[in-house]
C-alpha angles and dihedrals in degrees: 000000000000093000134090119270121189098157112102099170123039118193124223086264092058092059096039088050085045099049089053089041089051088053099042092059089040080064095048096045082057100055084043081057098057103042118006128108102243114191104256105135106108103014101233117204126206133185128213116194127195114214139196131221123209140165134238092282086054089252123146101275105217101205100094086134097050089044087043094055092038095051098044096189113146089207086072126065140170115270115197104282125067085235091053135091129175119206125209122217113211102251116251158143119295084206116123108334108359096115080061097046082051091058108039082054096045091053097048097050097046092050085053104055088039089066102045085041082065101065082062097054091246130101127197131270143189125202143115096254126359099243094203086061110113129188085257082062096042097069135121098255091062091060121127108265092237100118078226102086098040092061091046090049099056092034078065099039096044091045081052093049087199150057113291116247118216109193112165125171119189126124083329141020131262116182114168137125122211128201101224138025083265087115091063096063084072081073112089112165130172113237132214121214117191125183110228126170118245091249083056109034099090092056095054091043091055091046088044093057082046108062088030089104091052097046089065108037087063088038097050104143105148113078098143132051123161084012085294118123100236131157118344086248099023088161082084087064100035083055090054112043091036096057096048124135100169110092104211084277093062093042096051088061104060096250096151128237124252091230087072133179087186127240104245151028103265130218097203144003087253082070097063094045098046078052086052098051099036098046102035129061123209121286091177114025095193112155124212123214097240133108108209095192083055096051099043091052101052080053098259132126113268112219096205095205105172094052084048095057094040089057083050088069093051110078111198112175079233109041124198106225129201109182135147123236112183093351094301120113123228140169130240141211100212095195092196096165094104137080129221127267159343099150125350081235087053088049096047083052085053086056102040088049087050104044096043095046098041088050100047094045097051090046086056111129080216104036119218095237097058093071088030116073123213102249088058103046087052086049093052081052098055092031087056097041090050092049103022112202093356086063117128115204132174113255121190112267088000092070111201107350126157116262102246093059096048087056100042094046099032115006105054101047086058095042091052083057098053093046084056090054091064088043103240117177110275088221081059100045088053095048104049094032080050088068102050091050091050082048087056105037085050094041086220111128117159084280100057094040091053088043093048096038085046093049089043088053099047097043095032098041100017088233118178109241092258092045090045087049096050096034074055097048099054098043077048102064091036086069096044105075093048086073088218105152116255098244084062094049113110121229103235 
């Protein structure tokens, strides 16, 4: 869904000349599969991080187009809502001191931007929803200008054929409908790439769908959403319902949603596009010029366009990526489970965590799937998204353990080795790992702190819930550029 999209209305024609194209590059992926030389020497990384903008009163600031052209920076780019920005880490190695490297440019950028951001009475903030948006905020009009996401927009609204429902129910209770997709731009998540060869890919997606549970119980940054305490990461929910195109008919007959965990283990990436293309139909039927068939054979690199935009509709919490660096194809891991914030070092620990873990179990001699099934692992995910780090899943030969136990005990010793196998700085590795196992013996990740600093404000300082959200959200992004990790932050 990076690309450009102008065309707003598709004939019947347009979807029947997609479908073929889709499946016509499916063939040749396929192909690609059996007998290509996909780029998997030296595994690169890369982070994507969804930011917010708001004003002095800690309101939405809706100026991401006049910042974006101020700033100029290629590395930042529009999301989906006006008060949104992504920002784009230069891909790279996690050897030595790659962790550092991460961290010195993510800095940089984001100060940056923060300045430039300034001139427009807004500062930058990462989080996984902006707790002071409200549904006069989430409409269509506030929409980024990108013609994008207004075709993407109707094409979901018009599959749906009906308003959305949001219906969460967490501590509190949030009942609402919307009209448009506008409520999707609150969620703003950080995203992990890693590099895998196609041999390989299958066993770090499944370990991927396996400690996806776990990431973000640890991660949980999104209590509020609309000014009601929710999930702990309600942005999990939000992403779901808000993205929606099954009306209940559709639902109750098992057609299956395009915010996806999966149904099953998988044994290649081919898996997870066949799925694509067999379970979802087109939300953009754009057809490229080229003839796959025509390129492969000549010997070039077919783009498949078509089979890569239509992945990009289809939002797994673990997306399988084809894309092409210096002419030479390779395939991605996009670990989408987390949100942003709260610190760019609290984020490095998030990706430490990931990577090393992802690397050392699908490397197992016995896998971990292979003694977790799906559905389990799906509900880990949704158990630990609802409660956050007081989340309790079910681990294989521990039974049912909370979470901060499992990755104290078991998860950070293994993710410490397979930091070692890509041979990650040991200074580093300590560092990052250091942070998650402080967040767990503290039991303070971004959510607990909002929800503590919220409930301080409105018993302490009999603050009204508005007033507390707003009195949060500024304290928030005061700490945040500290880079102090959450665990460390006072309630005030």
């Amino acid at each position: 869904m990076g690309r450009d999209v102008s065309q707003g209305v598709f004939s019947r024609e347009d979807r029947v000349r997609y479908r073929q194209k889709v499946r016509r590059c499916l063939d040749v992926f396929a192909l690609m599969l059996d007998d290509f030389g996909f780029d998997a020497d030296r595994p690169m990384t890369g982070l994507e991080i969804e930011l917010n903008l708001m004003d002095g009163l800690a309101e939405p600031a809706m100026r991401n187009s006049e910042i974006l052209a101020n700033l100029a920076d290629p590395n930042f780019q529009t999301e989906l809502g006006r008060f949104n920005l992504e920002l784009n880490a230069a891909p790279r190695l996690i050897d030595g001191n790659g962790f550092a490297d991460y961290e010195q440019d993510l800095r940089d950028s984001l100060a940056r931007a923060d300045e430039r951001a300034a001139g427009f009475d807004a500062q930058i903030v990462m989080v996984g929803i902006l707790p002071t948006l409200t549904a006069g905020h989430l409409v269509v009009d506030n929409l980024s200008a990108n013609e994008r996401y207004q075709v993407l927009n109707e094409q979901i609204v018009t599959a749906r054929g009906e308003d959305i429902e949001l219906d969460i129910r967490g501590v509190e209770r949030l009942e609402t409908h919307t009209d448009s997709i506008a409520p999707e731009a609150a969620c703003t998540s950080l995203q992990f790439h890693l590099q895998v060869a196609p041999d390989s890919f299958a066993d770090v997606w499944n370990a991927s769908q396996a400690i996806a549970g776990v990431q973000v119980a640890l991660g949980a940054n999104s209590p509020y959403l609309y000014g009601r305490q929710l999930w702990a990461e309600t942005r999990i929910a939000l992403f779901e319902q808000a993205t929606d195109t099954r009306p209940d008919e559709l639902k109750a007959q098992g057609v299956r949603p395009r915010v996806w965990f999966g149904e099953r283990w998988i044994t290649s990436i081919f898996d997870l596009f066949e799925e694509n293309v067999r379970y979802f139909s087109p939300l953009l039927p754009i057809c490229d010029d080229e003839d796959p068939v025509e390129v492969l054979h000549e010997g070039g690199v077919p783009q498949l366009a078509e089979l890569r935009l239509h992945n990009g509709t289809v939002y797994r919490w673990n997306r399988p990526v084809y894309d092409i660096m210096n002419g030479r194809p390779h395939l991605r891991v996009e670990n989408r489970v987390l949100p942003a914030g709260p610190t760019v070092v609290d984020m490095l620990a998030n990706a430490a965590f990931y990577f090393g873990l992802a690397r050392e179990l699908s490397e197992a001699d016995r896998p971990v799937w292979s003694q977790l099934t799906f559905s389990t692992a799906e509900e880990n995910f949704h158990a630990a998204a609802r409660r956050g780090i007081e989340a309790t899943v079910y681990w294989p030969r521990l039974g049912e353990v909370r979470v901060t136990d499992l990755v104290r005990d078991v998860l950070l010793p293994r993710a410490a080795a397979g930091l070692d196998r890509f041979g990650v700085d040991p200074a580093q590795r300590d560092r990052l790992l250091g942070i998650i196992e402080e967040r767990c013996r503290t039991r303070r990740n971004g959510a607990v702190w909002q929800t503590e600093t919220v409930r301080a404000a409105e018993r302490g300082r009999g603050m009204a819930r508005q007033p507390a959200l707003h009195h949060m959200v500024q304290r928030y992004g005061e700490l945040q550029r500290t880079n102090e990790p959450v665990h460390t932050w006072p309630v005030e």
